[in-house]
Amino acid sequence: MRLQEYQSKILFTAYNIPIPNGRIAESASEVRQISEELGGKVVIKAQVLSGGRGKAGGVRMAKTSEEAEEYAHEILTKEINGLNVRKVLVDELVSISKEIYLSISNDRMSQKPILMASSSGGIDIEEVSRNSPDKIVKRVIDPLLGLRDYQLRDIAINIDLDRKYWQDFGEIINSLWSVYVDCDATLVEINPLVITTTDRFSALDAKIILDDNALFRHPNLTDMRDKDAETFSELEGRKIGVTYIQLQGNIGCLVNGAGLAMATMDILKDLGGEAANFLDIGGGAGAKKVENALRLILQDDNVKSILINVFGGITRCDEVARGIIGACKEIQTTIPIIVRLVGTNDEEGLHLLEGTCLIPAKSLLEAARLAVEQAAEASE
Amino acid sequence: MSILIGKDTRLLVQGITGNEGLFHTEQMLAYGTNIVAGVTPGKGGDWVLNGKIPVFDSVQTAVDVTGANASVIFVPARFVGDAIFEAVDAEIPLIVCITEGAPIQDMMRVRQYLSSRNTRLIGPNCPGIISPGKSKVGIIPGNISIPGNIGVISRSGTLTYEVLYALKQNGLGVSTCVGIGGDPVKGLSFADMLELFEADAGTDAVVMIGEIGGTEEELAAIYISANMTKPVIGLIAGIAAPPGKRMGHAGALIEGSMGTAESKIQSLRSVGVKIARYPEEIPGLITFL
């Protein structure tokens, strides 16, 4: 789960990581008020869970509160990468002497937390990582021992940080580690962490991503979920207990298991079709869940055919069949639905489908072919 | 022959009295697995399945009394870390963790701990291990594979079943199938399993089922190039997955250009692995030395 910049900054404050003075606003007049309080020179930042906010015009610097109000008005009416800007963060403008990159994330290779730092922080950090990788210092952290004090000095030395900053820098890294551990984050990132012209540290941007598997032990953080960042269907998916991701194609998919769902999408693509969604009903789904899932897929106007692929282990094929039949009775759709059931109670499941308009298939390849054909026919 | 499990396996079930634990214990018993104990703290002294299996309060007690030498874990996600630590401290040589949803940092701590101990961990978030006709530890259905000489390693659940089924439909049998699980931080990897299969006299070819996310398949390619004499066939799920989207498994998040299906397929092909486009294509690609 991703947190907004302003939410991440609130957490940083709780952990004594210095941030610029600033406040969240939802209207241009609020922005004007805040910038008056802050002395007129501010940066207005769209609060959306998307990269490239700056390039999309979602980050503007203002010299006066009139300008601030004007820019805020523009930004608050923007859509950045399909996301509506509903809030902006108004931060005081800070005079920058140095920009540092600092993050703790999960390293897939070592399967441990990894700390990364660079004195070439800022918006070009990815280019730095491509062209001068040695400018980025990387240190794996022992997940049982945590950060050692000597590691803090080691990082400061390797990013050529002046000695007078070591103490404060070390404290910030320690705090960042605490955020990462206490919140069960998969990423905590400050880019840039600046040293101002008055020799203070300030985290100008803050990015936190939380481990979804650990949200159960952080109810207060779960409450921070940004419902605007997901499509209606994805939210609905979570409500009914399935993983639903909206895609661009016209063949609806309903599968049990993430790997199998991806493989199903792959076959469709291989045969010249394109999935309209990814939908994993998980293990042991009952008729009701299957019915809800099918209804969710049918809400997508792009869908011209549907492929249901269930390999029943703990999931029972007769339950799945009941769910499909239940949904079709309710919705009365003319969209062709191809059903492929194998595994536990598959005979019973297929038997239940006899006499309905549902199209049975035995092999995954055959089912995928039918789905692609039906979608192509319907599109003509 | 089989790897990891066999007739010497004396299995204990952590979380035996829960819904999942009880259901799958019954399935495993019916398949022929030698289950000697269950552990549910607070239920020690009980018996399950009509007096077939004794339940203990702790893993250590269960081991002391029954000589259990393997554990399968069905406890809820929030307890997975603790359950693994308990089994490791009781010096159980093989732990298979089925549970999905274990917090990543819990698993990081577990992995760090394992690096100084002698326990092998499979999973979490995996369907377990099956040696057809002999024994199974986990939830892989018993009737979709037949005994044979093909090793199977997979990061997936139901996609694994699909592959086992395709092999069976073509009269091809399996020596051992190991589901290593879909999580980004977990126990043994593809390379670890390939090593075991290379050394197993009963295995003549290996099928690898991978997916987007992480660099495990790429690391497997390095192992194959240096050490593998037996043929390997691969299936990588997620070719059609757009980048930046989470597709169910915590492990299947694409990061930049690393971890894409293309990069995995490319690495594996470059070391001689044949790549199938879908499960039903795999049987046709299998050859033996």
XYZ file of C-alpha atoms in Angstrom:
669
model
C 0.000 0.000 0.000
C 1.422 3.352 -1.040
C 1.194 6.431 1.152
C 0.846 9.966 -0.169
C 3.735 12.358 0.286
C 1.921 14.338 2.961
C 1.088 11.159 4.892
C 4.700 10.014 4.703
C 5.825 13.401 5.968
C 3.472 13.114 8.939
C 5.138 9.810 9.821
C 8.570 11.358 9.376
C 7.669 14.092 11.845
C 6.641 11.481 14.391
C 10.130 10.017 14.018
C 11.944 13.364 14.168
C 12.979 13.414 10.538
C 13.019 17.124 9.625
C 10.634 18.267 6.904
C 9.860 21.737 5.506
C 7.081 23.721 7.133
C 3.906 23.082 5.213
C 0.309 21.967 5.183
C -2.169 20.131 3.038
C -4.854 22.068 1.176
C -7.900 21.162 -0.896
C -8.727 24.513 -2.447
C -6.853 27.367 -4.072
C -7.959 29.820 -1.387
C -6.611 27.534 1.325
C -3.334 27.460 -0.555
C -3.249 31.242 -0.619
C -3.809 31.342 3.121
C -1.072 28.823 3.837
C 1.432 30.564 1.608
C 0.717 33.852 3.350
C 1.546 32.134 6.635
C 4.721 30.727 5.126
C 5.919 34.074 3.767
C 4.812 33.781 0.145
C 7.612 31.641 -1.296
C 6.224 28.105 -1.510
C 6.163 24.961 -3.577
C 2.766 23.479 -4.396
C 2.778 19.734 -4.931
C -0.053 17.582 -6.279
C -0.805 14.715 -3.920
C -1.348 11.771 -6.214
C 0.131 8.290 -6.133
C 1.924 8.614 -9.428
C 5.471 9.201 -10.524
C 6.366 12.101 -12.802
C 4.276 14.683 -10.946
C 6.778 17.403 -11.790
C 6.823 16.626 -15.510
C 3.035 16.622 -15.574
C 2.971 20.145 -14.132
C 1.899 18.925 -10.715
C 4.746 20.624 -8.852
C 5.020 24.434 -9.085
C 7.090 26.990 -7.232
C 5.456 30.291 -6.365
C 7.065 33.582 -5.348
C 3.928 35.190 -3.936
C 0.693 33.972 -2.453
C -1.220 35.289 -5.485
C 0.894 33.085 -7.721
C 0.426 30.241 -5.295
C -3.345 30.544 -5.513
C -3.212 30.637 -9.308
C -0.947 27.580 -9.595
C -2.987 25.721 -7.003
C -6.116 26.300 -9.022
C -4.432 24.830 -12.120
C -3.055 21.833 -10.276
C -6.277 21.017 -8.440
C -8.109 20.683 -11.730
C -5.485 18.392 -13.207
C -5.531 14.711 -13.896
C -2.105 13.094 -13.616
C -1.794 9.637 -15.184
C -5.510 9.057 -14.784
C -5.576 10.210 -11.162
C -7.561 13.257 -10.061
C -5.661 15.766 -7.953
C -7.808 16.377 -4.897
C -5.194 17.663 -2.510
C -1.998 19.652 -2.716
C 0.813 19.986 -0.240
C 2.070 23.522 0.285
C 5.651 23.538 1.567
C 7.878 26.534 2.275
C 10.584 26.981 -0.330
C 13.956 26.084 0.999
C 17.395 27.248 -0.187
C 19.311 24.194 -1.159
C 23.012 23.703 -0.673
C 23.200 19.937 -1.256
C 20.807 17.198 -2.384
C 21.184 13.702 -0.968
C 19.331 10.541 -1.949
C 18.461 8.191 0.922
C 16.315 5.090 1.001
C 15.762 1.732 2.635
C 14.055 -0.935 0.571
C 13.858 -4.692 0.056
C 16.714 -6.167 -1.920
C 15.414 -9.150 -3.907
C 18.882 -10.600 -4.480
C 19.985 -10.833 -0.851
C 16.416 -10.972 0.501
C 17.353 -8.395 3.106
C 16.774 -4.680 3.689
C 19.152 -2.502 1.695
C 20.115 1.068 2.408
C 21.025 3.295 -0.523
C 22.501 6.763 -0.375
C 23.991 9.213 -2.820
C 25.281 12.763 -2.741
C 23.873 13.150 -6.263
C 20.281 13.130 -5.042
C 17.401 14.805 -6.842
C 15.202 14.124 -9.850
C 18.004 12.661 -11.952
C 18.836 9.881 -9.496
C 17.797 7.161 -11.947
C 20.150 8.543 -14.558
C 22.925 8.649 -11.949
C 22.231 5.018 -11.183
C 22.541 4.145 -14.890
C 25.562 6.277 -15.770
C 27.571 6.456 -12.551
C 26.440 3.558 -10.379
C 29.403 3.995 -8.043
C 27.903 7.302 -6.948
C 25.217 5.304 -5.167
C 26.334 3.656 -1.955
C 24.508 0.428 -1.116
C 24.637 -1.391 2.191
C 22.683 -4.478 3.179
C 21.256 -4.350 6.716
C 21.108 -7.435 8.937
C 17.384 -7.895 9.601
C 18.028 -9.385 13.051
C 20.729 -6.990 14.243
C 19.461 -3.854 12.535
C 21.631 -0.893 11.637
C 25.024 -0.778 13.279
C 26.427 2.605 14.320
C 29.558 2.073 12.262
C 27.350 1.648 9.172
C 26.044 5.184 9.649
C 29.615 6.531 9.577
C 30.487 4.242 6.668
C 27.681 5.708 4.571
C 28.519 9.297 5.487
C 32.154 8.722 4.565
C 31.292 7.083 1.258
C 29.020 9.866 0.090
C 31.763 12.367 0.966
C 29.644 14.082 3.562
C 31.407 16.783 5.552
C 32.144 15.664 9.094
C 30.072 18.393 10.687
C 26.935 16.784 9.280
C 27.647 13.193 10.387
C 25.764 13.381 13.683
C 22.509 14.724 12.240
C 22.756 12.529 9.138
C 23.247 9.439 11.315
C 20.178 10.308 13.355
C 18.094 10.697 10.224
C 19.189 7.306 8.907
C 18.397 5.715 12.255
C 14.975 7.314 12.216
C 14.375 6.145 8.671
C 15.265 2.595 9.724
C 12.783 2.870 12.598
C 10.054 3.966 10.204
C 10.874 1.042 7.906
C 10.727 -1.512 10.727
C 7.892 -0.070 12.830
C 5.576 0.402 9.861
C 6.534 -2.806 8.019
C 7.524 -0.828 4.950
C 8.884 -2.229 1.726
C 10.289 1.187 0.803
C 11.073 4.380 2.672
C 12.685 6.987 0.469
C 13.780 10.595 0.780
C 14.709 12.228 -2.490
C 16.041 14.760 -2.018
C 17.177 15.005 1.572
C 18.663 18.473 1.376
C 21.145 20.417 3.393
C 19.881 23.982 3.335
C 22.018 27.084 3.014
C 21.510 27.498 6.749
C 23.065 24.086 7.389
C 19.879 22.250 8.285
C 18.657 18.947 6.942
C 15.216 18.827 5.354
C 13.351 15.983 3.646
C 11.797 17.721 0.669
C 10.015 14.624 -0.584
C 8.915 11.460 1.177
C 7.845 8.127 -0.237
C 6.632 5.188 1.819
C 5.258 1.892 0.560
C 3.866 -0.544 3.125
C 3.882 -4.337 2.991
C 0.262 -5.339 2.312
C 0.851 -8.604 4.167
C 1.588 -6.669 7.355
C -1.311 -4.208 7.265
C -3.245 -6.385 9.701
C -0.921 -5.155 12.430
C -1.198 -1.477 11.434
C -4.883 -0.518 11.467
C -4.048 3.187 11.813
C -1.935 3.095 8.669
C -4.521 1.052 6.784
C -6.986 3.883 7.432
C -4.717 6.121 5.356
C -5.468 4.174 2.169
C -6.040 6.496 -0.776
C -9.212 5.232 -2.405
C -8.662 7.541 -5.400
C -5.544 5.642 -6.386
C -7.433 2.578 -7.432
C -10.179 2.057 -9.950
C -13.682 1.396 -8.725
C -13.373 -2.216 -9.838
C -10.146 -2.745 -7.943
C -11.798 -1.451 -4.771
C -14.809 -3.653 -5.429
C -12.459 -6.564 -5.963
C -10.988 -6.099 -2.540
C -14.473 -5.897 -1.015
C -15.520 -9.255 -2.434
C -12.194 -10.865 -1.577
C -10.600 -11.169 -5.015
C -7.628 -9.504 -6.636
C -8.881 -7.515 -9.591
C -6.706 -5.379 -11.850
C -8.191 -3.438 -14.729
C -6.457 -3.894 -18.095
C -7.081 -2.686 -21.659
C -8.320 -5.731 -23.601
C -11.744 -7.242 -24.318
C -11.578 -10.765 -22.908
C -12.663 -10.968 -19.279
C -10.722 -13.491 -17.165
C -11.649 -15.349 -13.993
C -9.004 -17.729 -12.641
C -7.991 -19.331 -9.353
C -4.356 -18.551 -8.614
C -2.110 -15.654 -9.590
C 0.401 -17.713 -11.594
C -2.360 -19.517 -13.467
C -4.153 -16.207 -14.078
C -0.993 -14.714 -15.594
C -0.418 -17.854 -17.688
C -4.021 -17.617 -18.908
C -3.448 -13.998 -19.980
C -0.240 -15.097 -21.706
C -2.043 -17.734 -23.777
C -4.678 -15.217 -24.831
C -1.957 -12.858 -25.995
C -0.152 -15.663 -27.786
C -3.365 -16.421 -29.692
C -3.856 -12.786 -30.669
C -6.290 -11.765 -27.944
C -5.990 -9.416 -24.983
C -7.224 -9.733 -21.426
C -9.606 -7.065 -20.119
C -8.567 -7.749 -16.535
C -6.568 -9.874 -14.170
C -8.794 -11.592 -11.619
C -7.666 -14.140 -9.055
C -10.437 -15.653 -6.943
C -7.890 -17.372 -4.690
C -8.228 -20.829 -3.183
C -11.438 -22.470 -1.980
C -13.779 -19.841 -3.438
C -17.471 -20.560 -2.926
C -20.358 -19.974 -5.327
C -21.105 -16.494 -3.918
C -17.580 -15.219 -4.465
C -17.524 -16.580 -8.006
C -20.874 -14.948 -8.691
C -19.636 -11.586 -7.368
C -16.450 -11.875 -9.388
C -18.310 -12.590 -12.609
C -20.622 -9.662 -11.960
C -17.568 -7.441 -11.511
C -16.143 -8.502 -14.873
C -19.477 -7.913 -16.594
C -19.441 -4.296 -15.404
C -16.617 -3.626 -17.849
C -18.148 -2.416 -21.124
C -15.063 -3.441 -23.070
C -15.619 -7.121 -22.352
C -16.728 -9.089 -25.436
C -16.109 -12.623 -24.174
C -15.163 -14.193 -20.870
C -12.750 -17.008 -20.091
C -13.194 -18.833 -16.803
C -10.291 -21.159 -16.008
C -10.441 -23.013 -12.731
C -8.115 -25.801 -11.740
C -9.687 -27.120 -8.585
C -7.444 -28.303 -5.795
C -9.171 -27.078 -2.644
C -11.459 -25.074 -4.927
C -14.438 -27.233 -5.879
C -15.535 -27.123 -9.507
C -19.193 -27.721 -8.685
C -19.156 -24.667 -6.396
C -17.624 -22.619 -9.181
C -20.271 -23.842 -11.635
C -23.027 -22.864 -9.196
C -21.559 -19.405 -8.867
C -21.360 -18.909 -12.614
C -24.934 -20.108 -13.159
C -26.158 -17.884 -10.335
C -24.502 -14.816 -11.840
C -25.859 -15.522 -15.327
C -29.418 -15.916 -14.032
C -29.172 -12.520 -12.337
C -27.512 -10.598 -15.126
C -28.895 -12.219 -18.288
C -25.911 -11.369 -20.417
C -25.387 -12.258 -24.066
C -21.634 -12.159 -23.700
C -20.170 -15.599 -24.495
C -18.662 -17.225 -21.421
C -16.199 -20.076 -21.922
C -15.793 -22.291 -18.877
C -12.908 -24.639 -18.360
C -13.009 -26.720 -15.185
C -10.502 -29.383 -14.139
C -9.881 -30.979 -10.785
C -11.963 -31.531 -7.674
C -15.586 -32.334 -8.622
C -15.002 -31.288 -12.243
C -17.447 -33.854 -13.641
C -20.152 -32.562 -11.345
C -19.349 -28.976 -12.249
C -19.451 -29.595 -15.983
C -22.682 -31.531 -15.556
C -24.293 -28.521 -13.880
C -23.349 -26.398 -16.879
C -25.198 -28.594 -19.355
C -28.228 -26.948 -20.891
C -27.024 -23.470 -20.051
C -25.614 -21.043 -22.600
C -22.192 -21.428 -21.065
C -19.550 -22.873 -23.370
C -17.598 -25.741 -21.788
C -14.005 -26.536 -22.723
C -11.659 -29.319 -21.674
C -8.230 -27.951 -22.356
C -6.866 -24.530 -21.532
C -5.671 -24.037 -25.097
C -9.104 -24.877 -26.508
C -10.787 -22.567 -24.008
C -8.447 -19.709 -24.838
C -8.977 -20.190 -28.587
C -12.738 -20.055 -28.161
C -12.489 -16.928 -26.022
C -10.338 -15.155 -28.609
C -12.629 -16.212 -31.493
C -15.777 -15.130 -29.671
C -14.298 -11.753 -28.770
C -13.185 -11.189 -32.378
C -16.639 -12.120 -33.738
C -18.405 -9.845 -31.286
C -16.156 -6.965 -32.280
C -17.110 -7.166 -35.937
C 13.551 -41.819 -5.818
C 12.546 -38.496 -4.456
C 14.203 -35.428 -3.047
C 13.460 -33.876 0.365
C 10.725 -36.341 1.368
C 10.511 -40.133 1.346
C 9.708 -43.164 3.433
C 11.865 -41.868 6.290
C 9.832 -38.689 6.600
C 8.066 -38.398 9.961
C 5.843 -35.389 9.532
C 4.375 -33.072 12.116
C 1.669 -30.551 11.293
C 1.854 -27.103 12.866
C -1.667 -25.703 13.054
C -3.255 -29.163 12.826
C -6.524 -28.260 14.520
C -7.303 -25.289 12.258
C -9.619 -25.710 9.213
C -6.813 -25.861 6.656
C -4.558 -27.970 8.858
C -7.150 -30.602 9.606
C -8.485 -30.879 6.057
C -5.073 -31.283 4.487
C -3.791 -33.617 7.191
C -6.594 -35.972 6.254
C -5.705 -35.665 2.556
C -2.003 -36.265 3.227
C -2.745 -39.310 5.390
C -4.982 -40.767 2.688
C -2.151 -40.294 0.213
C 0.209 -42.314 2.377
C 2.248 -39.656 4.145
C 3.610 -40.732 7.519
C 2.175 -38.103 9.881
C 3.264 -38.644 13.459
C 2.138 -35.530 15.309
C 0.312 -32.233 15.256
C 1.030 -29.028 17.169
C -1.547 -26.496 18.331
C -0.591 -24.561 21.458
C -3.303 -25.148 24.057
C -4.623 -28.348 22.497
C -1.861 -30.671 23.680
C -3.251 -34.026 24.748
C -6.023 -34.038 22.136
C -6.152 -36.458 19.221
C -7.436 -35.706 15.724
C -9.002 -37.783 12.961
C -10.523 -40.402 15.217
C -7.485 -40.976 17.361
C -5.021 -41.226 14.503
C -2.737 -38.310 15.324
C -1.678 -36.940 18.734
C -1.660 -33.159 19.242
C 1.051 -31.441 21.280
C 1.400 -27.954 22.761
C 4.857 -27.374 21.361
C 7.066 -28.506 18.525
C 9.874 -29.558 20.882
C 7.556 -31.849 22.853
C 6.215 -33.353 19.651
C 9.748 -34.035 18.431
C 10.848 -35.497 21.775
C 7.895 -37.870 21.913
C 7.488 -38.881 18.255
C 10.845 -38.282 16.580
C 9.239 -36.025 13.968
C 11.830 -34.913 11.381
C 9.789 -32.650 9.124
C 7.122 -30.040 9.648
C 4.357 -28.598 7.503
C 2.962 -25.251 8.624
C -0.682 -24.207 8.248
C -0.814 -21.549 10.973
C -2.280 -18.098 10.101
C 0.037 -15.556 8.477
C 0.539 -13.501 11.612
C 2.044 -16.542 13.376
C 4.202 -17.887 10.559
C 7.448 -16.238 11.705
C 7.129 -17.571 15.226
C 6.108 -21.038 14.030
C 9.188 -21.304 11.826
C 11.507 -20.094 14.597
C 9.977 -22.721 16.881
C 10.559 -25.523 14.390
C 14.107 -24.364 13.629
C 14.958 -24.262 17.335
C 13.599 -27.798 17.714
C 16.148 -28.722 15.026
C 13.683 -30.015 12.474
C 15.650 -30.522 9.246
C 12.805 -29.744 6.794
C 10.036 -27.166 7.130
C 7.362 -26.670 4.488
C 5.293 -23.533 5.020
C 1.997 -23.458 3.119
C 0.514 -20.274 4.580
C 0.103 -17.236 2.334
C 0.453 -13.649 3.556
C 3.437 -13.759 5.907
C 4.797 -10.227 6.500
C 7.950 -9.729 4.457
C 10.104 -8.486 7.325
C 9.113 -11.514 9.435
C 10.462 -13.697 6.626
C 13.637 -11.611 6.342
C 14.334 -12.277 9.998
C 13.576 -15.972 9.543
C 15.919 -16.238 6.581
C 18.712 -14.495 8.445
C 18.266 -16.936 11.319
C 18.250 -19.928 8.970
C 21.615 -18.958 7.513
C 23.303 -20.174 10.690
C 21.189 -23.287 11.180
C 20.780 -26.634 9.446
C 17.129 -26.445 8.558
C 15.815 -26.383 4.995
C 12.777 -24.173 4.496
C 10.366 -24.494 1.574
C 7.897 -21.621 1.188
C 5.994 -19.772 2.582
C 2.988 -19.318 0.314
C 3.566 -22.607 -1.465
C 1.580 -25.781 -2.191
C 4.347 -27.986 -0.779
C 6.020 -31.131 -2.046
C 4.713 -34.297 -3.677
C 6.474 -37.470 -4.637
C 3.751 -39.229 -6.642
C 2.762 -42.628 -5.371
C 4.822 -42.162 -2.234
C 4.088 -39.174 -0.086
C 3.046 -35.561 -0.070
C 3.709 -32.697 2.306
C 1.264 -29.877 1.606
C -1.793 -29.354 -0.531
C -0.904 -30.531 -4.027
C -3.823 -32.733 -5.180
C -2.809 -36.381 -5.253
C -4.595 -37.438 -8.426
C -3.074 -35.118 -11.010
C 0.338 -36.699 -11.305
C 1.840 -40.153 -11.744
C 5.227 -41.498 -10.607
C 8.063 -41.004 -13.050
C 11.418 -39.385 -13.719
C 10.676 -35.711 -14.206
C 11.420 -33.197 -11.480
C 9.186 -30.137 -11.211
C 10.001 -26.867 -9.425
C 7.503 -24.025 -9.277
C 6.825 -20.599 -7.777
C 3.105 -20.995 -8.435
C 0.171 -22.903 -6.967
C -2.546 -23.811 -9.446
C -0.245 -23.251 -12.422
C 1.855 -26.096 -10.993
C -1.223 -28.317 -10.973
C -1.888 -27.394 -14.587
C 1.625 -28.536 -15.530
C 1.432 -31.780 -13.523
C -1.894 -32.501 -15.216
C -0.478 -31.838 -18.686
C 2.393 -34.227 -17.964
C -0.015 -36.894 -16.702
C -2.272 -36.524 -19.746
C 0.782 -37.359 -21.847
C 1.820 -40.342 -19.766
C 4.759 -38.498 -18.235
C 5.499 -39.069 -14.564
C 7.091 -36.998 -11.824
C 9.846 -37.950 -9.382
C 9.244 -35.027 -7.047
C 7.371 -31.774 -7.478
C 8.432 -28.911 -5.204
C 6.400 -25.730 -4.924
C 8.905 -23.181 -3.636
C 6.266 -20.493 -3.329
C 5.456 -17.036 -4.617
C 6.881 -14.748 -1.965
C 9.835 -12.420 -2.539
C 11.535 -13.558 0.685
C 11.414 -17.265 1.204
C 13.377 -20.446 1.773
C 14.987 -22.540 -0.920
C 15.153 -21.245 -4.481
C 15.200 -22.660 -8.012
C 18.983 -23.056 -7.938
C 18.803 -24.995 -4.655
C 16.225 -27.417 -6.081
C 18.080 -27.832 -9.369
C 21.118 -28.923 -7.376
C 19.076 -31.570 -5.582
C 17.532 -32.819 -8.831
C 20.905 -32.956 -10.570
C 22.108 -35.262 -7.773
C 18.936 -37.393 -7.742
C 19.284 -40.702 -9.610
C 15.528 -40.874 -10.064
C 15.261 -37.616 -12.011
C 16.227 -37.336 -15.685
C 14.788 -33.945 -16.654
C 13.487 -30.904 -14.800
C 10.583 -28.561 -15.468
C 10.858 -25.049 -13.986
C 7.754 -22.875 -13.611
C 8.684 -19.266 -12.984
C 7.007 -15.891 -13.157
C 7.693 -12.172 -13.225
C 9.389 -10.472 -10.284
C 12.806 -10.920 -8.709
C 15.906 -12.491 -10.243
C 15.544 -16.102 -9.227
C 15.201 -17.520 -12.720
C 18.226 -15.533 -13.852
C 20.228 -16.990 -10.935
C 18.951 -20.442 -11.887
C 20.283 -19.881 -15.400
C 23.738 -19.253 -13.946
C 23.507 -22.491 -11.954
C 22.297 -24.446 -15.004
C 25.127 -23.166 -17.141
C 27.771 -24.181 -14.584
C 26.391 -27.403 -13.151
C 23.370 -28.908 -14.851
C 23.749 -31.919 -17.134
C 20.082 -32.903 -17.187
C 17.692 -31.148 -19.611
C 15.597 -28.284 -18.228
C 12.296 -27.027 -19.646
C 10.896 -23.708 -18.489
C 7.530 -21.952 -18.392
C 7.505 -18.298 -17.349
C 4.155 -16.725 -16.500
C 3.541 -13.042 -16.908
C 4.604 -12.253 -20.479
C 1.363 -10.351 -20.930
C 1.553 -8.594 -17.562
C 2.030 -4.828 -17.799
C 4.862 -3.405 -15.679
C 4.128 -1.789 -12.344
C 1.027 -3.824 -11.625
C 0.859 -6.186 -8.684
C -0.519 -9.475 -9.945
C -1.408 -11.356 -6.802
C 1.844 -12.799 -5.600
C 3.881 -10.439 -3.485
C 6.778 -11.705 -5.539
C 5.387 -10.809 -8.898
C 6.063 -7.063 -8.912
C 8.154 -5.980 -11.834
C 10.895 -3.528 -10.985
C 12.151 -1.597 -13.978
C 13.598 -3.925 -16.607
C 14.786 -6.496 -14.087
C 12.387 -9.238 -13.252
C 10.429 -9.112 -16.510
C 9.293 -12.305 -18.216
C 11.452 -11.401 -21.215
C 14.609 -11.112 -19.136
C 13.971 -14.495 -17.516
C 13.176 -16.232 -20.776
C 16.244 -14.708 -22.384
C 18.560 -15.825 -19.523
C 17.195 -19.349 -19.517
C 17.249 -19.760 -23.312
C 20.833 -18.580 -23.403
C 21.877 -21.550 -21.264
C 19.945 -24.126 -23.273
C 16.626 -24.239 -21.448
C 13.647 -24.913 -23.735
C 10.821 -22.473 -23.082
C 7.152 -23.455 -23.369
C 4.530 -20.828 -24.199
C 1.846 -22.568 -22.139
C 1.500 -25.670 -19.915
C 0.171 -27.985 -22.638
C 3.285 -27.347 -24.710
C 5.641 -28.724 -22.036
C 5.255 -32.500 -22.625
C 6.342 -32.097 -26.250
C 9.529 -30.324 -25.235
C 10.768 -32.984 -22.845
C 13.675 -35.120 -23.989
C 15.966 -37.276 -21.915
C 19.718 -37.700 -22.277
